[in-house]
mmCIF file of C-alpha atoms in Angstrom:
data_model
loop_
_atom_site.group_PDB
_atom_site.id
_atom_site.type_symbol
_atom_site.label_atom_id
_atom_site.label_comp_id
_atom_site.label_asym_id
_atom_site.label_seq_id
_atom_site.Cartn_x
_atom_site.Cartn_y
_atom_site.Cartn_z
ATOM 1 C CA UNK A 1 113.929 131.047 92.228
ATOM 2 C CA UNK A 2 111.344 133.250 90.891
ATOM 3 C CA UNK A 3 109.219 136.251 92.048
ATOM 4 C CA UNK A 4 106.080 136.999 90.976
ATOM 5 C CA UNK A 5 105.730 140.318 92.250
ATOM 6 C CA UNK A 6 108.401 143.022 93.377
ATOM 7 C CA UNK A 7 107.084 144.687 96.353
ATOM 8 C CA UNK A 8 109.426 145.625 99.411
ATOM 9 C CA UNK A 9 108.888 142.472 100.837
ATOM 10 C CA UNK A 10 110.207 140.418 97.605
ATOM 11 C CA UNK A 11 113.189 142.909 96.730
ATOM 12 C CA UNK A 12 114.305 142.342 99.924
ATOM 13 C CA UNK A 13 114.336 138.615 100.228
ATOM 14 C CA UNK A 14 115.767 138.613 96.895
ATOM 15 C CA UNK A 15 119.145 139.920 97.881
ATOM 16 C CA UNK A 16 119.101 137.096 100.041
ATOM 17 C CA UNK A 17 117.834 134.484 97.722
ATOM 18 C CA UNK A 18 121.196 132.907 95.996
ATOM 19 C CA UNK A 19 122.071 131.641 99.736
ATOM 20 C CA UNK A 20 119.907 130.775 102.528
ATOM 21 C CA UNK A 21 121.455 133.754 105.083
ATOM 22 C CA UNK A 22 119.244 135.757 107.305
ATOM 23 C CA UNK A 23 117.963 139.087 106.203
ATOM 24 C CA UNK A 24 117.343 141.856 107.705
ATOM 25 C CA UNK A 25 113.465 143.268 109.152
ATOM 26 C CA UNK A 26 111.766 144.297 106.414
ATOM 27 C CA UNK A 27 108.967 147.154 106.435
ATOM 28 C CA UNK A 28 105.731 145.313 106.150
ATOM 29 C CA UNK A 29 102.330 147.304 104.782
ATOM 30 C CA UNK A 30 99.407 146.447 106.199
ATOM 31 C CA UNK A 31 96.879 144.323 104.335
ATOM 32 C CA UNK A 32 99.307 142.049 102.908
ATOM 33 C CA UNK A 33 100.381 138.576 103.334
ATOM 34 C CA UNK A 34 103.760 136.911 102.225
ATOM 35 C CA UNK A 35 103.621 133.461 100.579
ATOM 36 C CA UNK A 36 106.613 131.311 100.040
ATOM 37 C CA UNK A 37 105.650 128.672 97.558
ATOM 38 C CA UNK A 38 106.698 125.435 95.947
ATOM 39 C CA UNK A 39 103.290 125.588 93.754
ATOM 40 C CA UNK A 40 104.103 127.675 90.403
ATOM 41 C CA UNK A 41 103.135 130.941 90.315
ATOM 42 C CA UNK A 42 101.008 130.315 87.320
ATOM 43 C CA UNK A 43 99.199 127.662 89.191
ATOM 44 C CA UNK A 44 98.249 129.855 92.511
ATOM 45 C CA UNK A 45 98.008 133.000 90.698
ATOM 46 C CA UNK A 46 93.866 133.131 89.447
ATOM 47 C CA UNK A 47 93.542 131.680 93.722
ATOM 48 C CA UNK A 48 95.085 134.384 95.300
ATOM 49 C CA UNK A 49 93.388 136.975 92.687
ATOM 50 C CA UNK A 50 90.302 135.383 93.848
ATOM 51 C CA UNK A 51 91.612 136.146 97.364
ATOM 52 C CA UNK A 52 92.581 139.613 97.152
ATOM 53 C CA UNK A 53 89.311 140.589 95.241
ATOM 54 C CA UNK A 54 87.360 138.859 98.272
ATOM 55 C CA UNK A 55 89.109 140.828 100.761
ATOM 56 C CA UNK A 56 91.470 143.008 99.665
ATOM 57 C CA UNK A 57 94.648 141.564 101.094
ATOM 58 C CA UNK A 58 97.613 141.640 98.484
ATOM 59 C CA UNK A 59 99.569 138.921 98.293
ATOM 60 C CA UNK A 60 103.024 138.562 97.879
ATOM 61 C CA UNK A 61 105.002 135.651 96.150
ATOM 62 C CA UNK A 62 108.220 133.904 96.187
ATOM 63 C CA UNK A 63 108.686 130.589 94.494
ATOM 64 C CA UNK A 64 111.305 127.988 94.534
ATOM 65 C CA UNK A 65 112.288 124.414 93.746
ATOM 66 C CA UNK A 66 113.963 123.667 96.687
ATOM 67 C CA UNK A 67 115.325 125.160 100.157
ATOM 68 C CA UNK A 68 112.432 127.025 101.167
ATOM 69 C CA UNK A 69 111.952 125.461 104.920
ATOM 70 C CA UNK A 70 115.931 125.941 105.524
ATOM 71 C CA UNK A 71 115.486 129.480 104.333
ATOM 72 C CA UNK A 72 112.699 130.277 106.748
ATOM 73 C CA UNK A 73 114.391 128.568 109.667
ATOM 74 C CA UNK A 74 117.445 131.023 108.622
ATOM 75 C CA UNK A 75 115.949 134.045 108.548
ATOM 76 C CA UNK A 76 114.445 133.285 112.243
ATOM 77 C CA UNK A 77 112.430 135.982 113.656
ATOM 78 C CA UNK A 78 113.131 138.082 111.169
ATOM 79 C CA UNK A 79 111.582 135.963 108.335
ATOM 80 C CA UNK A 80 108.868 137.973 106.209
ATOM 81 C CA UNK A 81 107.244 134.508 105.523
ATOM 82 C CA UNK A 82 103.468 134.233 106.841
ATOM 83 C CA UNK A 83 102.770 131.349 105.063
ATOM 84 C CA UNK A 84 104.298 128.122 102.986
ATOM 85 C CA UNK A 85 102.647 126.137 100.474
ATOM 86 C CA UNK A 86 103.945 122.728 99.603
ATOM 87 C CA UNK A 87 103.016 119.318 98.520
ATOM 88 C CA UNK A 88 103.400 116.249 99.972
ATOM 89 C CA UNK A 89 102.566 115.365 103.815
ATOM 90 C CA UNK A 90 106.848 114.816 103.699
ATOM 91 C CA UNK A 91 107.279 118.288 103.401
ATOM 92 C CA UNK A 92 104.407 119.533 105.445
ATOM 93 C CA UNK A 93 105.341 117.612 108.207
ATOM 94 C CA UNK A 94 109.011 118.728 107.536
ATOM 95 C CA UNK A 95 108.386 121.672 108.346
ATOM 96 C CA UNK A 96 106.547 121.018 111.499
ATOM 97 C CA UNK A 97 109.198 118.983 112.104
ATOM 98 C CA UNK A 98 112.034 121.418 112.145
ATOM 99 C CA UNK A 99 109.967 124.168 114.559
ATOM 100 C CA UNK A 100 109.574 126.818 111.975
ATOM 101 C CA UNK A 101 105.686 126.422 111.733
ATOM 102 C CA UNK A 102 102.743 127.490 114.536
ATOM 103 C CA UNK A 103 99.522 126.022 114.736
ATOM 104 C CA UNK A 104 96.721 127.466 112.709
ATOM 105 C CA UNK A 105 93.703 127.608 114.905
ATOM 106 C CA UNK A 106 90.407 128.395 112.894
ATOM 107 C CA UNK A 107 86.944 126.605 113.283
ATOM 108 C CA UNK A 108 85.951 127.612 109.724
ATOM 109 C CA UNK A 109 89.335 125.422 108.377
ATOM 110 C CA UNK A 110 87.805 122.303 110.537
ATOM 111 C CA UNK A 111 84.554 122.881 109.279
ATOM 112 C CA UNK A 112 85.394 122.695 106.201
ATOM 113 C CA UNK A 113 88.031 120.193 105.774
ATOM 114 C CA UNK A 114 87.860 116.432 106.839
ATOM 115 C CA UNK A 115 90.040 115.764 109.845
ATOM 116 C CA UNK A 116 92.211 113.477 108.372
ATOM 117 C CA UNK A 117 93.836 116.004 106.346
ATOM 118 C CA UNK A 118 94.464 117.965 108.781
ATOM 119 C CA UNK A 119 97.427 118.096 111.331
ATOM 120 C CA UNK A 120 96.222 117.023 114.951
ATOM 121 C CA UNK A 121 98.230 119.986 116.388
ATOM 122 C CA UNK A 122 97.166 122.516 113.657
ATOM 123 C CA UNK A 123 100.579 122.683 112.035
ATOM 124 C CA UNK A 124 99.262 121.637 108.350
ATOM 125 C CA UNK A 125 96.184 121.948 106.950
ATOM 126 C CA UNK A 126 95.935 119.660 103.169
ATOM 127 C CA UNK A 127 94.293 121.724 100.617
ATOM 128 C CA UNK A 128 94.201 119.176 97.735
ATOM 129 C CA UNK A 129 94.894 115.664 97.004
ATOM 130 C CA UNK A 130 96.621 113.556 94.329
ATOM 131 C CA UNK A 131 96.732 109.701 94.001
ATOM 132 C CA UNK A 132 99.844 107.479 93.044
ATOM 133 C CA UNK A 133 98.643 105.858 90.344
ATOM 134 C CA UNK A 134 100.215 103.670 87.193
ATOM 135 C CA UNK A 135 100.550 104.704 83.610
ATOM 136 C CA UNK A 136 100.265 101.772 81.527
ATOM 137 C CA UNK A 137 101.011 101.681 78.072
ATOM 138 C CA UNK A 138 97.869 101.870 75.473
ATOM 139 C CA UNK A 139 99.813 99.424 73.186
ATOM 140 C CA UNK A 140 101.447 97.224 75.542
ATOM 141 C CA UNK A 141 99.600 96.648 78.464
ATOM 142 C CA UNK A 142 96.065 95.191 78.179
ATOM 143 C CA UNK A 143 94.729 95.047 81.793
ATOM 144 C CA UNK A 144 92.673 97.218 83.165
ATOM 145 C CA UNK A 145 93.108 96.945 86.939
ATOM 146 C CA UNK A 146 95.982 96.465 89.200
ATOM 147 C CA UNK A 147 97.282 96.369 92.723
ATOM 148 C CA UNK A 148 100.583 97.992 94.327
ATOM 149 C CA UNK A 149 101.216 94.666 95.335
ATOM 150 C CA UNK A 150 101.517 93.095 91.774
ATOM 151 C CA UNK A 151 104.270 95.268 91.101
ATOM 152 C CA UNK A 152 106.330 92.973 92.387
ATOM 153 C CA UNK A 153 105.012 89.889 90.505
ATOM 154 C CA UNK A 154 107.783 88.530 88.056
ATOM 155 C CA UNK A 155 105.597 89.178 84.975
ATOM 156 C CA UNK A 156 106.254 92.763 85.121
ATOM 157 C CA UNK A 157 110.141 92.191 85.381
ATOM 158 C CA UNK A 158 112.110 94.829 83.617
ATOM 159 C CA UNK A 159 108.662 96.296 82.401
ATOM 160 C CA UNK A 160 108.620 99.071 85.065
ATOM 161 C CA UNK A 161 109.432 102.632 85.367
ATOM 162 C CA UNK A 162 109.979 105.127 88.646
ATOM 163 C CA UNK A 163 111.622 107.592 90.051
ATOM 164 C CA UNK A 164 114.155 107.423 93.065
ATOM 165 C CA UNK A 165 112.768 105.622 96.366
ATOM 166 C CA UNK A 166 114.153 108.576 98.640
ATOM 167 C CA UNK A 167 111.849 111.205 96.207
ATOM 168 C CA UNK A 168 108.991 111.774 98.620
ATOM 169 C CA UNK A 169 106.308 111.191 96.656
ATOM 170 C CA UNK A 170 107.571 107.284 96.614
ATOM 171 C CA UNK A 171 108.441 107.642 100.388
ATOM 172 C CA UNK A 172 105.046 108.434 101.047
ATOM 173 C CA UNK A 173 103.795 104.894 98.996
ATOM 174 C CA UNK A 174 106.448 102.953 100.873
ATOM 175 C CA UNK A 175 105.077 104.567 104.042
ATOM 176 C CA UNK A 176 101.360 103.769 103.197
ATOM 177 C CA UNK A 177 102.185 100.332 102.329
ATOM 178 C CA UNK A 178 104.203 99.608 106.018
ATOM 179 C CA UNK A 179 100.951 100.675 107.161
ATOM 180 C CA UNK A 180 99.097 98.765 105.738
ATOM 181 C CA UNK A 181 101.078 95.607 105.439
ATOM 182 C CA UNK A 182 103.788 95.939 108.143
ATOM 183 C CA UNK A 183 107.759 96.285 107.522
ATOM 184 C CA UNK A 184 108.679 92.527 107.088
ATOM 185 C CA UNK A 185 105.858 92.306 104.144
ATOM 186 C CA UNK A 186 106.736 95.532 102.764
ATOM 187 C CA UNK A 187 110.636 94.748 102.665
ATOM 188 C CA UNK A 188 109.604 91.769 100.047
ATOM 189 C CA UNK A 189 107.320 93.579 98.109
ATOM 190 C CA UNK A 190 109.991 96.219 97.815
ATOM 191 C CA UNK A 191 112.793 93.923 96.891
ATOM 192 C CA UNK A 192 110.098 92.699 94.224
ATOM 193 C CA UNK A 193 109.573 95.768 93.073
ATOM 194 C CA UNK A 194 113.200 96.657 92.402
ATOM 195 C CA UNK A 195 113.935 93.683 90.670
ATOM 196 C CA UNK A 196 110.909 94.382 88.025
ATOM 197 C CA UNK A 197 112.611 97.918 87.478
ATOM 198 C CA UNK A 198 113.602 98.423 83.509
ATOM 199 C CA UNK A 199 116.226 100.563 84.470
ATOM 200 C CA UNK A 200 117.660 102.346 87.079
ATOM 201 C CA UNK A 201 115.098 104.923 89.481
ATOM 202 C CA UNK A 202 115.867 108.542 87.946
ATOM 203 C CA UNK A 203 113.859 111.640 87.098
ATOM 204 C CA UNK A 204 110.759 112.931 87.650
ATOM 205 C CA UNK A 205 107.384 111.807 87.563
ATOM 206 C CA UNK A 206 106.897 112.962 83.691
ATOM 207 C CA UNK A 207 110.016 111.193 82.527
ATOM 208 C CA UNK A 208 108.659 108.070 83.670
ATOM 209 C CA UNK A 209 105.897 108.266 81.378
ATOM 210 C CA UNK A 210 108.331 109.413 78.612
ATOM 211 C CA UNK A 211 109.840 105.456 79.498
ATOM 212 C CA UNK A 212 106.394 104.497 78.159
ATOM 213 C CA UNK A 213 106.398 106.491 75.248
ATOM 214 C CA UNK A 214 110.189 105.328 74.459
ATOM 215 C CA UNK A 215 108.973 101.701 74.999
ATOM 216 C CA UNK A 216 112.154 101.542 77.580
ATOM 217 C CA UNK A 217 109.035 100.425 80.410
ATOM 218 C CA UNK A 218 105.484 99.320 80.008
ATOM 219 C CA UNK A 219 104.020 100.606 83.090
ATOM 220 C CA UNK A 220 105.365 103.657 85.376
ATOM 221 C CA UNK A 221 104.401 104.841 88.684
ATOM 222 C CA UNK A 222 103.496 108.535 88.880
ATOM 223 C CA UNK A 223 100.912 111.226 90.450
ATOM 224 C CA UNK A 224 97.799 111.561 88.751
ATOM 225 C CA UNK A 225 97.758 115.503 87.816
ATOM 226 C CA UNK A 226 101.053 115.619 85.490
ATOM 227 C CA UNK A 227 98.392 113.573 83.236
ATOM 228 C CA UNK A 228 96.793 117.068 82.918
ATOM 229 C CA UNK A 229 100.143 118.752 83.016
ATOM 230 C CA UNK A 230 101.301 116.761 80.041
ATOM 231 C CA UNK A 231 97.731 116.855 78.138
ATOM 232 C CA UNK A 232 97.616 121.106 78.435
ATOM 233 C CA UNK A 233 101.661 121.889 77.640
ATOM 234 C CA UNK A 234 101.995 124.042 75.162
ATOM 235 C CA UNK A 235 105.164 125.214 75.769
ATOM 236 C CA UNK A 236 106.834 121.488 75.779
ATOM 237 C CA UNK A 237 103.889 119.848 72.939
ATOM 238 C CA UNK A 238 106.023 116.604 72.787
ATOM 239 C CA UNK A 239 104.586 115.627 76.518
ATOM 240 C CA UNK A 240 101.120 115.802 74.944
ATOM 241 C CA UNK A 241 102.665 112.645 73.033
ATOM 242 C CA UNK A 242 104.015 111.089 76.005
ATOM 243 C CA UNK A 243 100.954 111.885 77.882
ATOM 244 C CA UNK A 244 99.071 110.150 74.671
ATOM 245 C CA UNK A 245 100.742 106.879 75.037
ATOM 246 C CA UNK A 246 99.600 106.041 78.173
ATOM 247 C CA UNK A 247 96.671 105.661 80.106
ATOM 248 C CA UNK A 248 95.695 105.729 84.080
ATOM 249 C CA UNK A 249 94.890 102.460 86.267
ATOM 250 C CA UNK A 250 94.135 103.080 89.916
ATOM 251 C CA UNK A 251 95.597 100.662 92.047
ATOM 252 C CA UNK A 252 93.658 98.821 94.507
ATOM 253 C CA UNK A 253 90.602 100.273 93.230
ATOM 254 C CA UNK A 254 88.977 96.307 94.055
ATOM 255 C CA UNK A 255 89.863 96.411 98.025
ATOM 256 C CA UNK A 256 91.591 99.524 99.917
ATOM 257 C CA UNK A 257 91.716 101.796 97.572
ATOM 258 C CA UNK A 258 94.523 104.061 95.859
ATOM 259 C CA UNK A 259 97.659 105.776 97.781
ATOM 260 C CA UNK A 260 96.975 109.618 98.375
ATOM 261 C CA UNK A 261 98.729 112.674 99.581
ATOM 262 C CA UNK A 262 98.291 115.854 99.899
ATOM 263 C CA UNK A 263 99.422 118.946 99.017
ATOM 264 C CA UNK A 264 98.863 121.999 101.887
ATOM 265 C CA UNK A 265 99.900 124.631 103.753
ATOM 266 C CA UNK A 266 101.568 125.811 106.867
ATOM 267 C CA UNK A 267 101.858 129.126 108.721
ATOM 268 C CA UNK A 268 105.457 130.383 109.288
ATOM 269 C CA UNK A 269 106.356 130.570 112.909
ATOM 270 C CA UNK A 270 107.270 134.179 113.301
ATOM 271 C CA UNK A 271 104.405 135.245 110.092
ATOM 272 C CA UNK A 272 104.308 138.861 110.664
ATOM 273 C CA UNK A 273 100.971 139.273 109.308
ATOM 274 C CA UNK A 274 99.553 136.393 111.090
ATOM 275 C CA UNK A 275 95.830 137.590 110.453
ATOM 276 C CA UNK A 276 96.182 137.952 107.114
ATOM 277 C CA UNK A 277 98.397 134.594 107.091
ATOM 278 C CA UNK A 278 94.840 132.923 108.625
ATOM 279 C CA UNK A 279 92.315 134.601 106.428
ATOM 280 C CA UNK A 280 94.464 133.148 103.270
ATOM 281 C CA UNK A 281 94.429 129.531 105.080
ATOM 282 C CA UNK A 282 90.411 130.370 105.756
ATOM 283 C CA UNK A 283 90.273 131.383 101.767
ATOM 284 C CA UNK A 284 91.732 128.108 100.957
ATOM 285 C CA UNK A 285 89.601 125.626 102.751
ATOM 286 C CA UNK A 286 86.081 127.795 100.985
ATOM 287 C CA UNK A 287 84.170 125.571 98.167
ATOM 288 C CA UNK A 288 85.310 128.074 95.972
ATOM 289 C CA UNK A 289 88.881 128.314 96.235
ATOM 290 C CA UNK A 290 89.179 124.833 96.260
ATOM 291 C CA UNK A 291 87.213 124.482 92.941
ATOM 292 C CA UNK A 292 89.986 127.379 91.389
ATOM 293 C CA UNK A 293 92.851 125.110 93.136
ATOM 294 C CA UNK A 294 91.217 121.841 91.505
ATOM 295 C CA UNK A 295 91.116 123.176 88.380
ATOM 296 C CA UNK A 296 94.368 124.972 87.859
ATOM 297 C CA UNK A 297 96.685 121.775 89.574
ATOM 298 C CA UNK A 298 94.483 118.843 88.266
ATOM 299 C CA UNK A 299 94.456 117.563 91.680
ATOM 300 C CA UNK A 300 91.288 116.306 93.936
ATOM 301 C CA UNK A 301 89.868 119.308 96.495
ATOM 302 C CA UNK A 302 89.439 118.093 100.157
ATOM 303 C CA UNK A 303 86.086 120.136 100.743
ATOM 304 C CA UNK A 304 83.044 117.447 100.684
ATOM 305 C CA UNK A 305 80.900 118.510 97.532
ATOM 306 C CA UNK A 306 83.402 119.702 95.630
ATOM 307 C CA UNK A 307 84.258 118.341 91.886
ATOM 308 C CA UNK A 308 87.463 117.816 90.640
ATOM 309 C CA UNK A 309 87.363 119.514 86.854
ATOM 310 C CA UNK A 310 85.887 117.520 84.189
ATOM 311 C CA UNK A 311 89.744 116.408 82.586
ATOM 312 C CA UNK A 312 90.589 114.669 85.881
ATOM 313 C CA UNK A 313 87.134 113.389 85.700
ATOM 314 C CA UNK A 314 88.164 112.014 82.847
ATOM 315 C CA UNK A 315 90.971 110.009 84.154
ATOM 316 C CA UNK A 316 88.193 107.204 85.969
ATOM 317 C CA UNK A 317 86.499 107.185 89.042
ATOM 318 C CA UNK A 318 89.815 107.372 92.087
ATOM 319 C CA UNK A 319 88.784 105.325 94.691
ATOM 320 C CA UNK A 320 91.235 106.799 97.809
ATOM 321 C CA UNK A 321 92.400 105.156 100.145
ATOM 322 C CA UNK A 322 91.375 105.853 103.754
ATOM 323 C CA UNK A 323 94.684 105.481 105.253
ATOM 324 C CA UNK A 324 95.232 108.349 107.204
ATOM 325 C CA UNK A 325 97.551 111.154 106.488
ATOM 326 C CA UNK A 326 99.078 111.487 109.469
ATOM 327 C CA UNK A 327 99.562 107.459 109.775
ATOM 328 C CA UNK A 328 102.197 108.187 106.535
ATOM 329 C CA UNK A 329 103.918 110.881 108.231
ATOM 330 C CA UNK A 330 104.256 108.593 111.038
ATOM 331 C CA UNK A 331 105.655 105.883 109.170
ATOM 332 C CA UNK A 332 108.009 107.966 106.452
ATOM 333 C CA UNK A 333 111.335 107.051 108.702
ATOM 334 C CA UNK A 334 110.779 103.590 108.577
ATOM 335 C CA UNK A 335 110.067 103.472 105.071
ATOM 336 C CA UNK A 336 112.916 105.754 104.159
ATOM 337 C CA UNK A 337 115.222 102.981 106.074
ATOM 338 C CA UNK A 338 113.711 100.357 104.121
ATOM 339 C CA UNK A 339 114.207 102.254 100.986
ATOM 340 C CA UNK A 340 118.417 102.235 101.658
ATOM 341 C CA UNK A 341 118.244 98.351 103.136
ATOM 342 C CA UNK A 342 117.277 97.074 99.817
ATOM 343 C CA UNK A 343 119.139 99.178 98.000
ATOM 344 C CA UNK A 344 116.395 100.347 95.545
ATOM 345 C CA UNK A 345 118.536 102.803 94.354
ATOM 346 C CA UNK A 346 120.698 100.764 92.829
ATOM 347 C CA UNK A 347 117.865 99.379 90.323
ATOM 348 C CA UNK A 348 117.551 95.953 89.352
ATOM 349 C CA UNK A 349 121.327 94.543 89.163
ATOM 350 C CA UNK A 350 121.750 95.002 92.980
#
């Protein structure tokens, strides 16, 4: 876990930080607003600069990997959490789920974000989105289109990479797909799908495109900004290499379009600076936030009008699907079920 700043507010939730315990109240300064975050602090920070400078709130930061919604529902009343920012409508929803949000009610966040990325009852409001694309091989794989459904064709057996079916991001596919295609179709496809797998579901979304450099898998499912995180590493330079090997296909670009999720933000049930909680949220949903957000996460901004930066640009033209966001949360259970009936787990011997 890692704190960007050490103000009272961070000191004190980092006694309790090994564990998630409760903590005590915490004395709270006004004109501040305290973020737990999944997003790394490097990748919010020149946002919420752009925040405080616009209205002079300070924000406070705690990041983590994991454990963030238990820790909130924890701490209970007591929680110094106003707001958390996470990715993927699993998580959002989540956390709606298990009572620890409250709605956030703003016209200006409806104005200027398209209702379907937006929770009906207010509980999570997307602020960018990122599609589920395929990294093909530039040496292997000479096609330049493709459908989810092909994935399960028998020319692409033991030619594909991914990461476990219970990860959310591949939830939320599985999910998208029972929408579209019901649970009996989506059962085959997924059975298809396994049985194409090179090897065994592991990792993350960056390993999978390692596969491709490897040669251990021609084509790999993953999100379309670690592209940009593997182009820009300097601090791990071989990605740039796996990055380099492989190039981005949209699926479904021909009919539907291309799976997308979100990432967002939700406002803590007991935020003790709840204004300042909803000014950040407000902040977020501006044209010019969401051109910072864009450009520091390589993801798409949800504001009409805005660009996505000129390296996702670069990627091709995403055609998104129109699926609605809530329609995934709505069918993540199911999927999730499906996900353990066929055993994708177990990769392509099962």
């Amino acid at each position: 876990m890692t704190f960007k700043t050490v103000p009272s507010f961070a000191r004190t939730a980092l006694l309790a930080s090994t564990l998630v315990v409760s903590v005590a109240p915490v004395a709270l300064a006004d004109g501040e607003v305290n973020i737990y975050s999944y997003r790394q602090p490097t990748l919010i920070q020149p946002l919420l600069d752009a925040f405080t400078a616009e209205t002079g709130i300070k924000t406070n930061v705690i990041f983590a990997n994991e454990g963030l919604e238990e820790r909130i529902a924890a701490e209970g009343a007591n929680s110094p959490a106003d707001v958390l920012l996470s990715v993927d409508i699993g998580r959002l929803d989540g956390a709606k789920q298990a009572g620890i949000t409250q709605p956030i009610v703003s016209d200006t966040v409806k104005a200027n974000i398209p209702a379907t990325y937006l929770d009906p009852e207010g509980h999570w409001v997307g602020l960018t989105t990122r599609a589920r694309v395929i990294y093909a091989s530039k040496d292997r794989v000479q096609q330049d289109t493709i459908t989810y459904e092909e994935l399960a064709d028998p020319k692409w057996k033991g030619k594909i990479c991914t990461r476990s079916g219970q990860h959310v991001y591949t939830i939320g596919l599985v999910a998208s797909m029972i929408a579209h295609k019901g649970v009996e179709e989506t059962e085959k496809w997924l059975v298809g799908l396994r049985d194409n797998l090179a090897r065994k579901p592991a990792g993350n979304d960056r390993s999978q495109v390692q596969g491709i450099k490897n040669g251990e898998c021609d084509i790999a499912l993953s999100n379309t900004y670690y592209m940009g995180a593997m182009m820009t590493n300097e601090k791990e330079p071989e990605q740039k290499e796996w990055a380099a090997s492989a190039r981005m296909i949209f699926p479904n670009a021909a009919d539907r379009g291309t799976h997308v999720n979100i990432a967002g933000i939700v406002m803590a049930k007991h935020a003790p600076n709840k204004d300042n909680a909803l000014k950040l949220v407000e902040f977020l949903s501006t044209p010019k936030a969401q051109q910072i957000y864009a450009e520091a996460s390589f993801e798409y901004p949800v504001t009409p009008g805005v660009a996505p930066s000129e390296l996702v640009q670069s990627f091709g033209t995403l055609k998104a699907d129109t699926l609605s966001i809530q329609e995934i949360a709505k069918n993540r259970k199911a999927a999730s079920e499906l996900v353990d009936k066929v055993r994708f787990d177990d990769g392509p011997a099962s």
